[in-house]
Amino acid sequence: MLTLFRITFVFLFVLFPSSLWCQHQSKLVVELIDSKKTLTVQQEITFYNTSTENLGKIILNDWNHAFSDKNTPLAKRFSDEFVRSFHLSKPHEKGSTQSLVIIDENRAFLDWCRMDAQADLIEVTLRQKLAPGEKITFHLVYYLKLPKDKFIRYGYNENGSYCLKDCFITPARLFDGKFTQYSQLNSDDSANAPCSIDLTLKVPGNLAITTDLIQQNLQASDAFKNYHFTGNQNSQFSLYIEPTTTFEKYKNDVIEVNTNLRDSRVDAYQKAIAIDKITRFVQQNIGNASKSKIVISQIDYERNPFYGLNQLPAFISPFPDSFLYEIKFLKTYLHQFLKQELQLDPRKDNWIYDALQVYTMMNYIDEYYPEMKMMGNLSKLKLVKGFNLMQIDFNEQYSYFYMLMARKNLDQPIGDPKNTLLKFNEQIAGKYRAGLSLKYLDNYLENDIVQNSIKSFFQLNQRQLTDRTDFETILKENSPKKIDWFFSTIINSRKIIDYTFKDFKKTKDSVTFVVHNKTGVSVPIPLYGIQKKQVVFKKWLDNIETDTTITLSRNQVDRIVLNYQNEVPEYNLRNNWKSLKGFFPNNRPFKFNFLKDIEDPYHNQVLYVPTLEYNLYNGLMPGMRFHNKTFLDKPILFDVNPAYSFLTQNMIGNFSVIVNDYKRNSRLFHVRYSFSGQFFDYAPNAGYMKLNPMIQFRIRENDYRDNRKEAFIVRQVIVHREQTPYVELTEENSNYSVFNLKYFNIKTEVQNHYGLKTDLQIANSFGKVAIELEYRNLFENNRLLQLRLFAGSFMYRKTNSNFFSFALDRPTDYLFDYPLYGRSEKTGFFSQQYIIAEGAFKSKLSTPFANQWMTTLNANMNVWNWIEVYGDLGWVKNEGTQPQFVYDSGIRLNLVTDYFEVYLPVQSSNGWEISKPAYPERIRVMFTFTPEILVGLFTRKWF
């Protein structure tokens, strides 16, 4: 078979005589086999050595092969970001490149191999080294088995359509004598060498094609259509193959746009007006396109949408329909336009793409929608005018999205390679910070210096490959001021900026104050004089490295403010102003807001929200929560939640005070000090009080994308329980205090999960230590195995109560850590609530506690979809008895992991569980009403 394939290949070589091109050339003859979702490809590549070194090998990008198995870099990226669809997919849904043969222009077979750990990169060994300026033509034949589009939206779908991008084999970009070796990571950053494209594509006669290549010819019959397309200097191109085209064409004297962006509420005329306005705006602000055609697809938008309130369903959207369409088209058009025109390294120099995109979007809003607010038309409602969220301008939202990560100490330098960024930083925070930074520089330099530099850089890209140093050089040459700080601090570091006032003195005619640089990061900062919310003066302050004293005329101003319009990406705006009225220049009035709000620098915000909780002994507990946690984290947080128990007719509730200390340049990146308390009932008509002072030390890896969570927790748990006839209390278990030291180190991905937890508890009546190991693995056949090993032992014990003993099937929870809704119940539904803790058995056995030591092993494996089998075994040791072996097994219905699960016992130390009386009472259920657990399942891939 292989011999026949090679003979066919040599014959095809004759059909492709070598030609001379001045740049890389890729000539393809492709046929779509619709029934098999494959492409047969005959390809001729002419490669020029544009470096100054002799080349013995050439690297080719084969990104379609990234979908071949679960061990490629793309598969590992899916696992890292908790994307389960690829690892659980069927073999026919994956993609691959098959039967590849490569020969040179002398009809000699070339050796090639896939690179170690990068199966989507091909290394071709040349028979002779290629000197600088020389070219080589080689020929390839291969089959592309296309992936299903559910993974990254590229590939085939169930409707008979195809979206193809970066699927053909292409030379990798050669820069400074080295090939970029970038694997597909679903980050839209292919580093292909720009090529002239000549594509002949044969498809079934019922299919239509939309592409950004130029159509030269079409031969059609009932059975087939033969298209001929060409393109000049394309690093990538798109093919959309559909039974009925969904694309509409709009053309002006700037560019031809083919788009299928969906918006049923905007008619064709409105779309045409918006597209014409946007294409002309981009031309005026960036430059003329070198390509005459561009494709803007719904798929491109969905891969990287505009994150904000415009994603709400149309019937509740606060924005006009035409505005929403403009924003969607503007962002997608800029993304495609810049990728099509800029000859940058899209991974290493990604910040330039992001900066130009967001900066241009901000300028577009400033020009056409200067009055637009972040909340759109909702800001006009009198009912919500007190919310800061309703008052900030549309462009201000970019700063808040960036600060969301900075306040969590999870921001990264925007100049870092794209593949090293957390997903939230890559798609939102870092992208917005890049645009804000360019806007900051523009405001500082003024006189369109940044705008003109962008145009110059854009023109340079149309002549040659560029990198970030070219952009930096152009900006510095055009700037009348020194701007080294912009690149060293704003782009290439994560240093935070924070200025404030000190030693504020005022007279009738002047004001004297010290501008204090809290972080030692010296960048320009604007100083404003404000009178009744109107700007009286603005002055840029340079070189504020330490403390600088400034004296100004009062000029009828009532407030002096640093960074008033939030032009500088500053860490904290709450310390940026001084009032010239009254005796307390920093006195912020209190402001009460319902539900949630964005941080308001000029008020002390107190947020209040109704709450409703439930447990068996308090019944429904309506309450009112008062706290100061806005969308951005604060150094000091308080949370008070008084509630009323309908069942006991008493006031109950909880409170907490938290102090956050973030370490910017340390693996110990977060120290949290907290003091909390809670007051609820633990049994009928019996309350408990828990006080919990705690310090948490959080550690992270230098690689922010590493999913490892590591922390030490030191706390003292103080508990007082009221007497009740329903629960036997002793002196030891009614009032007690436990010192608790914990350490955990957990790494979770789709394919693997490893966890280590240790627990040390010391009290007057006992001392105990425990360790817990967790392991989960998703095998190649999609079998999921989970193992958990628990081992615990008492160091000393001075009580006869089992209240502090290790529990086999359900902990007594004497530290009141778990959300048990009927914690003292021995029978009934609430006694069947299951918590994964200590022994974690599902069956209730005759020996439920261990007062010396206990070791258990829990295992479960999926059988089909969410149906799993489980088994537990272990040894329980009590004083005066021999270690007792115990086990159980059954079926687990994993409906929503960690949120709602059902355990059906089958066989255990009790015997055949199913045959026992009252079997429904033996069923265990995991359930929680805590929304944070469910939300965490969806947000974990972003941070």
PDB file of C-alpha atoms in Angstrom, residues 145 172 235 251 270 286 293 394 414 433 474 607 667 701 723 755 867 879 895:
ATOM      1  CA  LYS A 145      -8.943  13.911   9.151  1.00  0.00           C
ATOM      2  CA  ALA A 172       6.970  27.836  10.555  1.00  0.00           C
ATOM      3  CA  SER A 235       0.283  33.726   7.204  1.00  0.00           C
ATOM      4  CA  LYS A 251     -17.996  46.376  -0.013  1.00  0.00           C
ATOM      5  CA  GLN A 270     -28.010  49.206   9.713  1.00  0.00           C
ATOM      6  CA  ILE A 286      -4.317  52.407  11.792  1.00  0.00           C
ATOM      7  CA  LYS A 293     -10.920  41.145   1.392  1.00  0.00           C
ATOM      8  CA  PHE A 394     -18.197  52.569  29.042  1.00  0.00           C
ATOM      9  CA  ILE A 414       1.289  42.028  29.549  1.00  0.00           C
ATOM     10  CA  ARG A 433      -4.488  46.364  30.424  1.00  0.00           C
ATOM     11  CA  ILE A 474       9.168  54.104  16.581  1.00  0.00           C
ATOM     12  CA  LEU A 607     -23.491  46.712  50.655  1.00  0.00           C
ATOM     13  CA  ARG A 667       5.854  32.348  46.193  1.00  0.00           C
ATOM     14  CA  GLU A 701       4.126  28.224  41.625  1.00  0.00           C
ATOM     15  CA  GLN A 723     -27.213  21.820  76.941  1.00  0.00           C
ATOM     16  CA  GLY A 755      -3.927  15.914  46.558  1.00  0.00           C
ATOM     17  CA  ILE A 867     -23.063   6.308  36.731  1.00  0.00           C
ATOM     18  CA  GLU A 879      -9.195   0.872  72.732  1.00  0.00           C
ATOM     19  CA  LEU A 895     -25.120  14.108  38.947  1.00  0.00           C
TER      20      LEU A 895
END
